[in-house]
PDB file of C-alpha atoms in Angstrom:
ATOM      1  CA  MET C  19       0.000   0.000   0.000  1.00 42.00           C
ATOM      2  CA  ALA C  20       2.771   2.423   0.895  1.00 41.00           C
ATOM      3  CA  MET C  21       4.591   1.773  -2.372  1.00 43.00           C
ATOM      4  CA  ARG C  22       1.390   2.233  -4.374  1.00 43.00           C
ATOM      5  CA  ARG C  23       0.736   5.545  -2.638  1.00 42.00           C
ATOM      6  CA  LEU C  24       4.290   6.659  -3.272  1.00 43.00           C
ATOM      7  CA  ALA C  25       3.885   5.821  -6.940  1.00 48.00           C
ATOM      8  CA  VAL C  26       1.022   8.311  -7.017  1.00 48.00           C
ATOM      9  CA  VAL C  27       3.371  11.008  -5.721  1.00 51.00           C
ATOM     10  CA  VAL C  28       5.973  10.195  -8.354  1.00 49.00           C
ATOM     11  CA  ALA C  29       3.397  10.097 -11.154  1.00 52.00           C
ATOM     12  CA  LEU C  30       1.958  13.431 -10.125  1.00 51.00           C
ATOM     13  CA  PHE C  31       5.380  15.013 -10.020  1.00 50.00           C
ATOM     14  CA  GLY C  32       5.988  13.750 -13.513  1.00 46.00           C
ATOM     15  CA  SER C  33       3.028  15.820 -14.665  1.00 41.00           C
ATOM     16  CA  LEU C  34       3.466  18.814 -12.369  1.00 42.00           C
ATOM     17  CA  VAL C  35       7.183  19.402 -12.699  1.00 40.00           C
ATOM     18  CA  ALA C  36       8.910  19.310 -16.068  1.00 34.00           C
ATOM     19  CA  THR C  37      12.330  18.310 -14.735  1.00 32.00           C
ATOM     20  CA  HIS C  38      14.224  15.100 -14.009  1.00 29.00           C
ATOM     21  CA  ALA C  39      12.332  13.144 -11.347  1.00 30.00           C
ATOM     22  CA  ASN C  40      14.377  11.153  -8.895  1.00 30.00           C
ATOM     23  CA  ALA C  41      15.500  11.139  -5.202  1.00 36.00           C
ATOM     24  CA  TRP C  42      14.931  10.685  -1.438  1.00 58.00           C
ATOM     25  CA  TRP C  43      13.465   7.270  -1.035  1.00 81.00           C
ATOM     26  CA  ASP C  44      15.837   4.546  -2.184  1.00 89.00           C
ATOM     27  CA  LEU C  45      16.802   6.426  -5.318  1.00 89.00           C
ATOM     28  CA  GLY C  46      17.325   9.649  -3.386  1.00 90.00           C
ATOM     29  CA  HIS C  47      19.662   8.079  -0.837  1.00 95.00           C
ATOM     30  CA  LYS C  48      21.551   6.478  -3.688  1.00 95.00           C
ATOM     31  CA  GLN C  49      21.904   9.809  -5.480  1.00 95.00           C
ATOM     32  CA  ILE C  50      23.346  11.430  -2.364  1.00 96.00           C
ATOM     33  CA  ALA C  51      25.830   8.563  -2.061  1.00 98.00           C
ATOM     34  CA  ALA C  52      26.686   8.863  -5.768  1.00 97.00           C
ATOM     35  CA  LEU C  53      27.423  12.557  -5.368  1.00 97.00           C
ATOM     36  CA  ALA C  54      29.593  11.851  -2.327  1.00 98.00           C
ATOM     37  CA  TYR C  55      31.510   9.047  -4.048  1.00 98.00           C
ATOM     38  CA  GLY C  56      32.489  11.374  -6.868  1.00 97.00           C
ATOM     39  CA  LYS C  57      33.965  13.833  -4.366  1.00 98.00           C
ATOM     40  CA  LEU C  58      36.057  11.391  -2.323  1.00 98.00           C
ATOM     41  CA  THR C  59      39.822  11.702  -2.295  1.00 98.00           C
ATOM     42  CA  PRO C  60      41.681   8.702  -3.763  1.00 98.00           C
ATOM     43  CA  SER C  61      42.802   7.626  -0.291  1.00 98.00           C
ATOM     44  CA  ALA C  62      39.345   7.940   1.284  1.00 98.00           C
ATOM     45  CA  LYS C  63      37.724   6.196  -1.689  1.00 98.00           C
ATOM     46  CA  SER C  64      40.111   3.247  -1.433  1.00 98.00           C
ATOM     47  CA  LYS C  65      39.485   2.880   2.304  1.00 98.00           C
ATOM     48  CA  ALA C  66      35.727   3.272   1.886  1.00 98.00           C
ATOM     49  CA  ASN C  67      35.665   0.602  -0.832  1.00 98.00           C
ATOM     50  CA  GLN C  68      37.435  -1.849   1.459  1.00 98.00           C
ATOM     51  CA  LEU C  69      35.043  -1.146   4.330  1.00 98.00           C
ATOM     52  CA  ILE C  70      32.018  -1.631   2.078  1.00 98.00           C
ATOM     53  CA  LYS C  71      33.394  -5.010   0.975  1.00 97.00           C
ATOM     54  CA  ARG C  72      33.651  -6.129   4.622  1.00 95.00           C
ATOM     55  CA  HIS C  73      29.955  -5.586   5.286  1.00 94.00           C
ATOM     56  CA  LEU C  74      27.732  -8.655   5.581  1.00 88.00           C
ATOM     57  CA  ALA C  75      25.289  -7.219   3.034  1.00 89.00           C
ATOM     58  CA  TYR C  76      27.960  -6.681   0.369  1.00 92.00           C
ATOM     59  CA  PRO C  77      26.845  -9.723  -1.695  1.00 89.00           C
ATOM     60  CA  MET C  78      23.410  -8.120  -2.052  1.00 87.00           C
ATOM     61  CA  TRP C  79      24.871  -4.780  -3.154  1.00 93.00           C
ATOM     62  CA  ILE C  80      26.828  -6.331  -6.037  1.00 94.00           C
ATOM     63  CA  ARG C  81      24.143  -8.764  -7.149  1.00 90.00           C
ATOM     64  CA  GLY C  82      23.463  -8.379 -10.857  1.00 93.00           C
ATOM     65  CA  LEU C  83      26.613  -6.362 -11.530  1.00 95.00           C
ATOM     66  CA  GLU C  84      28.435  -9.145 -13.338  1.00 91.00           C
ATOM     67  CA  GLY C  85      30.268  -7.887 -16.391  1.00 91.00           C
ATOM     68  CA  MET C  86      30.986  -4.455 -14.954  1.00 96.00           C
ATOM     69  CA  SER C  87      34.528  -3.290 -14.341  1.00 97.00           C
ATOM     70  CA  PRO C  88      35.957  -3.513 -10.807  1.00 97.00           C
ATOM     71  CA  LYS C  89      35.784   0.276 -10.418  1.00 97.00           C
ATOM     72  CA  GLU C  90      32.152   0.343 -11.568  1.00 97.00           C
ATOM     73  CA  ILE C  91      31.279  -2.425  -9.115  1.00 98.00           C
ATOM     74  CA  GLU C  92      32.944  -0.533  -6.259  1.00 98.00           C
ATOM     75  CA  GLN C  93      30.974   2.605  -7.087  1.00 98.00           C
ATOM     76  CA  ALA C  94      27.688   0.737  -7.408  1.00 98.00           C
ATOM     77  CA  ALA C  95      28.230  -1.126  -4.126  1.00 97.00           C
ATOM     78  CA  PHE C  96      28.889   2.154  -2.309  1.00 98.00           C
ATOM     79  CA  VAL C  97      25.738   3.674  -3.810  1.00 97.00           C
ATOM     80  CA  ASN C  98      23.567   0.632  -3.043  1.00 96.00           C
ATOM     81  CA  ALA C  99      24.822   0.515   0.545  1.00 96.00           C
ATOM     82  CA  ALA C 100      23.138   3.849   1.235  1.00 96.00           C
ATOM     83  CA  VAL C 101      19.727   2.176   1.554  1.00 94.00           C
ATOM     84  CA  TRP C 102      20.723  -0.692   3.835  1.00 92.00           C
ATOM     85  CA  ALA C 103      19.529   1.134   6.967  1.00 92.00           C
ATOM     86  CA  ASP C 104      16.034   1.067   5.477  1.00 89.00           C
ATOM     87  CA  ASP C 105      16.382  -2.457   4.092  1.00 85.00           C
ATOM     88  CA  ILE C 106      16.905  -3.899   7.565  1.00 82.00           C
ATOM     89  CA  LYS C 107      13.395  -2.824   8.536  1.00 80.00           C
ATOM     90  CA  ASN C 108      12.212  -5.704   6.351  1.00 71.00           C
ATOM     91  CA  THR C 109      13.072  -9.063   7.903  1.00 60.00           C
ATOM     92  CA  ASN C 110      12.779 -10.936   4.613  1.00 59.00           C
ATOM     93  CA  ALA C 111      15.169  -8.544   2.900  1.00 54.00           C
ATOM     94  CA  ASN C 112      17.572  -8.942   5.804  1.00 52.00           C
ATOM     95  CA  CYS C 113      17.583 -12.707   5.524  1.00 56.00           C
ATOM     96  CA  ILE C 114      18.248 -12.510   1.796  1.00 51.00           C
ATOM     97  CA  SER C 115      21.045  -9.995   2.169  1.00 52.00           C
ATOM     98  CA  LEU C 116      22.956 -11.503   5.074  1.00 52.00           C
ATOM     99  CA  ALA C 117      24.855 -14.734   5.309  1.00 47.00           C
ATOM    100  CA  PRO C 118      23.959 -17.431   7.873  1.00 43.00           C
ATOM    101  CA  PRO C 119      23.705 -17.929  10.788  1.00 41.00           C
ATOM    102  CA  GLY C 120      21.024 -15.261  11.082  1.00 45.00           C
ATOM    103  CA  CYS C 121      19.369 -12.058  10.052  1.00 54.00           C
ATOM    104  CA  TYR C 122      19.171  -8.511  11.297  1.00 53.00           C
ATOM    105  CA  VAL C 123      15.877  -8.312  13.137  1.00 51.00           C
ATOM    106  CA  GLY C 124      14.196  -5.812  15.400  1.00 49.00           C
ATOM    107  CA  GLY C 125      12.375  -6.888  18.501  1.00 50.00           C
ATOM    108  CA  PRO C 126      10.900  -5.771  21.814  1.00 44.00           C
ATOM    109  CA  THR C 127      14.297  -4.603  23.073  1.00 54.00           C
ATOM    110  CA  ASP C 128      14.850  -2.357  20.044  1.00 76.00           C
ATOM    111  CA  LYS C 129      13.562   0.761  21.777  1.00 87.00           C
ATOM    112  CA  VAL C 130      14.934   4.254  22.014  1.00 92.00           C
ATOM    113  CA  ASP C 131      15.208   3.932  25.791  1.00 90.00           C
ATOM    114  CA  GLY C 132      16.718   0.451  25.707  1.00 89.00           C
ATOM    115  CA  PRO C 133      20.197  -0.295  27.062  1.00 88.00           C
ATOM    116  CA  ASN C 134      21.631  -0.856  23.557  1.00 89.00           C
ATOM    117  CA  ALA C 135      19.867   2.019  21.800  1.00 94.00           C
ATOM    118  CA  GLY C 136      23.010   4.070  21.284  1.00 94.00           C
ATOM    119  CA  ALA C 137      25.576   1.291  21.189  1.00 93.00           C
ATOM    120  CA  ASN C 138      28.210   1.110  18.465  1.00 96.00           C
ATOM    121  CA  ILE C 139      29.342  -2.507  18.327  1.00 95.00           C
ATOM    122  CA  GLY C 140      29.569  -3.191  14.608  1.00 95.00           C
ATOM    123  CA  MET C 141      28.070  -6.227  12.898  1.00 89.00           C
ATOM    124  CA  ALA C 142      27.129  -7.763  16.228  1.00 87.00           C
ATOM    125  CA  ASP C 143      24.352  -5.179  16.424  1.00 88.00           C
ATOM    126  CA  HIS C 144      21.240  -6.851  15.000  1.00 81.00           C
ATOM    127  CA  LEU C 145      18.773  -4.146  15.969  1.00 85.00           C
ATOM    128  CA  ILE C 146      16.866  -2.019  13.477  1.00 87.00           C
ATOM    129  CA  HIS C 147      17.301   1.277  15.366  1.00 91.00           C
ATOM    130  CA  ASP C 148      14.430   3.005  13.593  1.00 91.00           C
ATOM    131  CA  TYR C 149      14.884   6.029  15.892  1.00 94.00           C
ATOM    132  CA  TRP C 150      18.384   6.621  14.486  1.00 96.00           C
ATOM    133  CA  HIS C 151      16.795   8.036  11.325  1.00 95.00           C
ATOM    134  CA  TYR C 152      15.537  11.325  12.726  1.00 96.00           C
ATOM    135  CA  TYR C 153      16.190  14.106  15.212  1.00 97.00           C
ATOM    136  CA  ASP C 154      12.936  15.980  15.692  1.00 96.00           C
ATOM    137  CA  ILE C 155      13.312  19.581  16.820  1.00 98.00           C
ATOM    138  CA  ALA C 156       9.942  20.386  18.356  1.00 98.00           C
ATOM    139  CA  PHE C 157       7.864  23.486  17.768  1.00 98.00           C
ATOM    140  CA  SER C 158       4.300  24.636  18.233  1.00 98.00           C
ATOM    141  CA  PRO C 159       2.616  27.451  16.302  1.00 97.00           C
ATOM    142  CA  ASP C 160      -0.162  27.767  18.884  1.00 97.00           C
ATOM    143  CA  GLY C 161       1.617  27.378  22.227  1.00 97.00           C
ATOM    144  CA  THR C 162       0.899  23.671  22.728  1.00 98.00           C
ATOM    145  CA  GLN C 163       3.407  22.049  25.070  1.00 98.00           C
ATOM    146  CA  THR C 164       6.149  20.247  23.136  1.00 98.00           C
ATOM    147  CA  ILE C 165       8.267  17.185  23.858  1.00 96.00           C
ATOM    148  CA  ASP C 166      11.996  17.087  23.174  1.00 95.00           C
ATOM    149  CA  SER C 167      13.572  14.427  20.978  1.00 94.00           C
ATOM    150  CA  PRO C 168      14.947  11.406  22.903  1.00 95.00           C
ATOM    151  CA  PRO C 169      18.700  11.538  23.550  1.00 95.00           C
ATOM    152  CA  VAL C 170      19.443   8.736  21.080  1.00 97.00           C
ATOM    153  CA  ASN C 171      18.610  10.050  17.636  1.00 97.00           C
ATOM    154  CA  ALA C 172      20.048  10.823  14.215  1.00 97.00           C
ATOM    155  CA  LEU C 173      22.185  13.679  15.534  1.00 98.00           C
ATOM    156  CA  SER C 174      23.674  11.700  18.405  1.00 98.00           C
ATOM    157  CA  GLN C 175      24.434   8.753  16.153  1.00 98.00           C
ATOM    158  CA  ILE C 176      25.965  10.752  13.304  1.00 98.00           C
ATOM    159  CA  ASN C 177      28.356  12.238  15.850  1.00 98.00           C
ATOM    160  CA  LEU C 178      29.068   8.856  17.454  1.00 98.00           C
ATOM    161  CA  LEU C 179      29.587   6.944  14.217  1.00 98.00           C
ATOM    162  CA  THR C 180      31.695   9.678  12.647  1.00 98.00           C
ATOM    163  CA  ALA C 181      34.028   9.746  15.634  1.00 98.00           C
ATOM    164  CA  ALA C 182      34.436   5.971  15.470  1.00 98.00           C
ATOM    165  CA  LEU C 183      35.073   6.015  11.722  1.00 98.00           C
ATOM    166  CA  SER C 184      38.112   8.230  12.271  1.00 97.00           C
ATOM    167  CA  ASP C 185      39.347   6.398  15.384  1.00 98.00           C
ATOM    168  CA  PRO C 186      42.387   4.206  14.629  1.00 97.00           C
ATOM    169  CA  SER C 187      41.589   2.033  17.633  1.00 97.00           C
ATOM    170  CA  LYS C 188      38.233   0.926  16.204  1.00 98.00           C
ATOM    171  CA  SER C 189      38.059  -2.323  14.248  1.00 98.00           C
ATOM    172  CA  ASP C 190      37.231  -2.488  10.552  1.00 97.00           C
ATOM    173  CA  ASP C 191      34.109  -4.420  11.564  1.00 97.00           C
ATOM    174  CA  VAL C 192      32.829  -1.404  13.472  1.00 98.00           C
ATOM    175  CA  LYS C 193      33.963   1.040  10.797  1.00 98.00           C
ATOM    176  CA  SER C 194      32.230  -0.906   8.036  1.00 98.00           C
ATOM    177  CA  PHE C 195      28.995  -0.893  10.016  1.00 97.00           C
ATOM    178  CA  ASP C 196      29.359   2.807  10.818  1.00 98.00           C
ATOM    179  CA  LEU C 197      30.179   3.914   7.282  1.00 98.00           C
ATOM    180  CA  VAL C 198      27.100   2.216   5.874  1.00 97.00           C
ATOM    181  CA  TRP C 199      24.879   3.806   8.501  1.00 97.00           C
ATOM    182  CA  LEU C 200      26.419   7.214   7.822  1.00 98.00           C
ATOM    183  CA  LEU C 201      25.731   6.910   4.091  1.00 98.00           C
ATOM    184  CA  HIS C 202      22.072   6.819   5.052  1.00 97.00           C
ATOM    185  CA  LEU C 203      21.873   9.081   8.089  1.00 97.00           C
ATOM    186  CA  VAL C 204      23.551  12.060   6.456  1.00 98.00           C
ATOM    187  CA  GLY C 205      20.863  11.847   3.791  1.00 97.00           C
ATOM    188  CA  ASP C 206      18.130  11.638   6.415  1.00 96.00           C
ATOM    189  CA  ALA C 207      19.570  14.682   8.164  1.00 97.00           C
ATOM    190  CA  HIS C 208      18.820  16.749   5.064  1.00 97.00           C
ATOM    191  CA  GLN C 209      15.164  15.743   4.714  1.00 96.00           C
ATOM    192  CA  PRO C 210      13.239  18.508   6.540  1.00 97.00           C
ATOM    193  CA  LEU C 211      10.675  16.148   8.057  1.00 97.00           C
ATOM    194  CA  HIS C 212      13.451  14.060   9.618  1.00 96.00           C
ATOM    195  CA  THR C 213      14.444  17.173  11.588  1.00 97.00           C
ATOM    196  CA  THR C 214      11.116  18.450  12.868  1.00 97.00           C
ATOM    197  CA  GLN C 215       8.035  17.625  14.904  1.00 98.00           C
ATOM    198  CA  ARG C 216       5.030  19.932  15.095  1.00 98.00           C
ATOM    199  CA  PHE C 217       2.706  20.084  18.099  1.00 98.00           C
ATOM    200  CA  THR C 218      -0.729  21.703  17.893  1.00 98.00           C
ATOM    201  CA  GLN C 219      -3.881  21.654  19.965  1.00 98.00           C
ATOM    202  CA  GLN C 220      -5.289  19.176  17.457  1.00 98.00           C
ATOM    203  CA  ILE C 221      -2.100  17.039  17.518  1.00 98.00           C
ATOM    204  CA  PRO C 222      -0.946  17.397  21.146  1.00 98.00           C
ATOM    205  CA  ASN C 223       1.347  14.351  21.057  1.00 97.00           C
ATOM    206  CA  GLY C 224       3.248  15.604  18.030  1.00 98.00           C
ATOM    207  CA  ASP C 225       2.923  14.857  14.335  1.00 98.00           C
ATOM    208  CA  ARG C 226       5.977  12.558  14.114  1.00 96.00           C
ATOM    209  CA  GLY C 227       7.553  14.554  11.326  1.00 96.00           C
ATOM    210  CA  GLY C 228       4.431  14.938   9.239  1.00 97.00           C
ATOM    211  CA  ASN C 229       3.230  11.359   9.657  1.00 96.00           C
ATOM    212  CA  GLU C 230      -0.005  12.414  11.347  1.00 97.00           C
ATOM    213  CA  GLU C 231      -1.172  14.828   8.633  1.00 98.00           C
ATOM    214  CA  LYS C 232      -2.860  13.590   5.468  1.00 97.00           C
ATOM    215  CA  VAL C 233      -2.679  15.566   2.248  1.00 97.00           C
ATOM    216  CA  ASP C 234      -4.423  15.440  -1.109  1.00 96.00           C
ATOM    217  CA  ILE C 235      -2.160  15.683  -4.144  1.00 93.00           C
ATOM    218  CA  GLY C 236      -4.766  14.574  -6.644  1.00 89.00           C
ATOM    219  CA  GLY C 237      -4.481  10.819  -6.224  1.00 86.00           C
ATOM    220  CA  THR C 238      -7.169   8.287  -5.456  1.00 87.00           C
ATOM    221  CA  GLU C 239      -6.731   8.774  -1.713  1.00 93.00           C
ATOM    222  CA  PRO C 240      -4.893  11.089   0.702  1.00 95.00           C
ATOM    223  CA  ILE C 241      -1.330  10.281   1.741  1.00 95.00           C
ATOM    224  CA  LYS C 242       0.868  11.274   4.656  1.00 96.00           C
ATOM    225  CA  LEU C 243       2.618  14.630   4.457  1.00 97.00           C
ATOM    226  CA  HIS C 244       5.859  12.886   5.415  1.00 95.00           C
ATOM    227  CA  MET C 245       5.490  10.548   2.451  1.00 93.00           C
ATOM    228  CA  VAL C 246       5.227  13.479   0.055  1.00 94.00           C
ATOM    229  CA  TRP C 247       8.627  14.733   1.167  1.00 94.00           C
ATOM    230  CA  ASP C 248      10.212  11.280   1.380  1.00 92.00           C
ATOM    231  CA  GLY C 249       9.069  10.394  -2.119  1.00 88.00           C
ATOM    232  CA  ILE C 250       9.169  13.752  -3.809  1.00 86.00           C
ATOM    233  CA  LEU C 251      12.154  12.917  -6.004  1.00 73.00           C
ATOM    234  CA  GLY C 252      11.508   9.281  -6.779  1.00 78.00           C
ATOM    235  CA  GLU C 253      11.089   5.796  -5.381  1.00 81.00           C
ATOM    236  CA  SER C 254      13.647   3.172  -6.350  1.00 83.00           C
ATOM    237  CA  GLY C 255      16.063   2.190  -9.052  1.00 89.00           C
ATOM    238  CA  PRO C 256      19.450   0.589  -9.693  1.00 93.00           C
ATOM    239  CA  ALA C 257      22.723   2.251  -8.825  1.00 95.00           C
ATOM    240  CA  ALA C 258      23.306   3.191 -12.456  1.00 95.00           C
ATOM    241  CA  ALA C 259      20.060   5.182 -12.541  1.00 94.00           C
ATOM    242  CA  ALA C 260      20.980   7.000  -9.332  1.00 94.00           C
ATOM    243  CA  ILE C 261      24.474   7.798 -10.575  1.00 95.00           C
ATOM    244  CA  ALA C 262      23.010   9.278 -13.760  1.00 94.00           C
ATOM    245  CA  ALA C 263      20.251  11.147 -11.922  1.00 92.00           C
ATOM    246  CA  ALA C 264      22.730  12.689  -9.483  1.00 94.00           C
ATOM    247  CA  THR C 265      24.218  14.670 -12.349  1.00 94.00           C
ATOM    248  CA  ALA C 266      20.894  16.534 -12.711  1.00 93.00           C
ATOM    249  CA  LEU C 267      20.959  17.861  -9.157  1.00 95.00           C
ATOM    250  CA  PRO C 268      21.979  21.496  -8.719  1.00 96.00           C
ATOM    251  CA  PRO C 269      25.549  22.115  -7.559  1.00 96.00           C
ATOM    252  CA  ALA C 270      25.923  22.511  -3.825  1.00 96.00           C
ATOM    253  CA  ASP C 271      26.764  25.927  -2.466  1.00 95.00           C
ATOM    254  CA  PRO C 272      30.500  25.627  -1.669  1.00 95.00           C
ATOM    255  CA  VAL C 273      30.271  27.640   1.535  1.00 97.00           C
ATOM    256  CA  ALA C 274      27.324  25.641   2.860  1.00 96.00           C
ATOM    257  CA  ALA C 275      28.992  22.387   1.830  1.00 96.00           C
ATOM    258  CA  ARG C 276      31.867  23.114   4.213  1.00 97.00           C
ATOM    259  CA  VAL C 277      29.534  23.211   7.229  1.00 98.00           C
ATOM    260  CA  SER C 278      30.606  20.085   9.101  1.00 98.00           C
ATOM    261  CA  ASP C 279      28.580  20.344  12.322  1.00 98.00           C
ATOM    262  CA  PRO C 280      25.568  17.998  12.039  1.00 98.00           C
ATOM    263  CA  ALA C 281      23.677  20.084  14.600  1.00 98.00           C
ATOM    264  CA  ILE C 282      23.668  22.923  12.075  1.00 98.00           C
ATOM    265  CA  TRP C 283      22.349  20.568   9.381  1.00 98.00           C
ATOM    266  CA  PHE C 284      19.359  19.776  11.576  1.00 98.00           C
ATOM    267  CA  ASP C 285      18.829  23.436  12.451  1.00 98.00           C
ATOM    268  CA  GLU C 286      18.736  24.171   8.729  1.00 98.00           C
ATOM    269  CA  GLY C 287      16.169  21.443   8.150  1.00 98.00           C
ATOM    270  CA  PHE C 288      14.067  22.730  11.017  1.00 98.00           C
ATOM    271  CA  ALA C 289      13.991  26.233   9.541  1.00 98.00           C
ATOM    272  CA  ILE C 290      13.138  24.849   6.110  1.00 98.00           C
ATOM    273  CA  ALA C 291      10.331  22.735   7.548  1.00 98.00           C
ATOM    274  CA  LYS C 292       8.702  25.722   9.212  1.00 98.00           C
ATOM    275  CA  LYS C 293       9.006  27.779   6.031  1.00 98.00           C
ATOM    276  CA  ASP C 294       8.456  25.291   3.202  1.00 98.00           C
ATOM    277  CA  VAL C 295       6.707  22.252   4.710  1.00 98.00           C
ATOM    278  CA  TYR C 296       4.210  23.690   7.184  1.00 98.00           C
ATOM    279  CA  THR C 297       2.918  26.422   4.904  1.00 97.00           C
ATOM    280  CA  SER C 298      -0.537  27.965   5.078  1.00 96.00           C
ATOM    281  CA  GLU C 299      -1.777  24.989   3.059  1.00 96.00           C
ATOM    282  CA  ILE C 300      -1.130  22.720   6.051  1.00 97.00           C
ATOM    283  CA  GLY C 301      -3.706  23.439   8.737  1.00 97.00           C
ATOM    284  CA  PRO C 302      -3.257  22.756  12.449  1.00 97.00           C
ATOM    285  CA  GLY C 303      -5.076  19.414  12.381  1.00 97.00           C
ATOM    286  CA  VAL C 304      -4.600  16.090  10.638  1.00 97.00           C
ATOM    287  CA  GLY C 305      -6.174  17.062   7.310  1.00 89.00           C
ATOM    288  CA  ASP C 306      -6.890  16.154   4.576  1.00 94.00           C
ATOM    289  CA  PHE C 307      -5.109  19.223   3.185  1.00 97.00           C
ATOM    290  CA  LYS C 308      -4.982  19.855  -0.545  1.00 96.00           C
ATOM    291  CA  LEU C 309      -1.505  20.649  -1.818  1.00 96.00           C
ATOM    292  CA  THR C 310      -1.199  22.923  -4.822  1.00 96.00           C
ATOM    293  CA  ALA C 311       1.144  22.498  -7.758  1.00 95.00           C
ATOM    294  CA  ALA C 312       3.076  25.514  -6.465  1.00 96.00           C
ATOM    295  CA  TYR C 313       3.654  23.796  -3.108  1.00 97.00           C
ATOM    296  CA  LEU C 314       4.882  20.618  -4.776  1.00 95.00           C
ATOM    297  CA  THR C 315       7.099  22.459  -7.242  1.00 95.00           C
ATOM    298  CA  ASN C 316       8.793  24.363  -4.425  1.00 97.00           C
ATOM    299  CA  ALA C 317       9.096  21.188  -2.363  1.00 95.00           C
ATOM    300  CA  ARG C 318      10.906  19.483  -5.206  1.00 94.00           C
ATOM    301  CA  LYS C 319      13.296  22.413  -5.568  1.00 96.00           C
ATOM    302  CA  VAL C 320      14.038  22.352  -1.842  1.00 96.00           C
ATOM    303  CA  ALA C 321      14.555  18.587  -1.897  1.00 94.00           C
ATOM    304  CA  GLN C 322      16.983  18.807  -4.805  1.00 94.00           C
ATOM    305  CA  GLU C 323      19.017  21.462  -3.026  1.00 96.00           C
ATOM    306  CA  ARG C 324      19.112  19.449   0.207  1.00 97.00           C
ATOM    307  CA  ALA C 325      20.131  16.257  -1.586  1.00 96.00           C
ATOM    308  CA  SER C 326      22.937  18.085  -3.374  1.00 97.00           C
ATOM    309  CA  ILE C 327      24.360  19.609  -0.230  1.00 98.00           C
ATOM    310  CA  ALA C 328      23.968  16.302   1.614  1.00 98.00           C
ATOM    311  CA  GLY C 329      26.187  14.618  -0.975  1.00 98.00           C
ATOM    312  CA  ALA C 330      28.875  17.268  -0.614  1.00 98.00           C
ATOM    313  CA  ARG C 331      28.809  17.133   3.172  1.00 98.00           C
ATOM    314  CA  LEU C 332      28.855  13.339   3.196  1.00 98.00           C
ATOM    315  CA  ALA C 333      31.972  13.386   1.041  1.00 98.00           C
ATOM    316  CA  ASN C 334      33.645  15.909   3.344  1.00 98.00           C
ATOM    317  CA  LEU C 335      32.776  13.764   6.365  1.00 98.00           C
ATOM    318  CA  ILE C 336      34.238  10.610   4.825  1.00 98.00           C
ATOM    319  CA  ASN C 337      37.329  12.393   3.511  1.00 98.00           C
ATOM    320  CA  ALA C 338      38.059  13.747   6.984  1.00 98.00           C
ATOM    321  CA  ALA C 339      37.393  10.447   8.755  1.00 98.00           C
ATOM    322  CA  LEU C 340      39.308   8.237   6.311  1.00 98.00           C
ATOM    323  CA  ARG C 341      42.172  10.575   5.459  1.00 94.00           C
TER     324      ARG C 341
END
């Protein structure tokens, strides 16, 4: 059902926006990784390639790439690895991608307040860590009491994993695990609804980054506001499609690209969410709210800019950590 709804978003963008249409679900994360890979130093690229090859899911990332050159396979594996943090939410996909004796599975202990929520133990960690994907800065336009993000979140983990990636005392097992997570989390950090939670009198417990609001974009049924932004630039595709699509993204602002503090990335996303996500078209309740073509066109422009700068910042992070 979710994929069918997302296809509606993609189809509508094909008719509303006369530009290349790809990014932020699987294809978007892959585009960000493709941009980053092209900006890696030779030394960092070599080290990153070796860490990707150590990962238990590597056989899945190179499946179907027979006949490509070794360099092309390395690039494609790096790009495909950017979606693994979402893949592990699906037990069947996990079992396919990982070698015996087991799979990555989430369970009752995989909670944000659990004892292993913020652990960094490498491949021995078989938890899904869904709460690693976002850091919700809370706000309320009507004075409703807000709730702060839990201490283990995307911001805390980007900082933790980045520090470990550059730590010579950490094993390659841990660094492989951390690099693959970072390929994904840096992308998440640049999606405005992974940085924000809105509280209103009608949604007093918070909207979970736009997951509580439904919007009408002209499909057969309303969809979640969060899904619009997650799927605004495309759904899925092979690494080759993402590598090609990445070339259509606007160039990142060089000054902004040098901003290395992840806290600032989330502050940026928070400001963008208040300005470009929660516009006057989004009322204080759960909807359904009708989104105009102008809203969607601007959203796509914002998403392209965020994906581009995410790729540049991801490259800078990896270059610094694997120098």
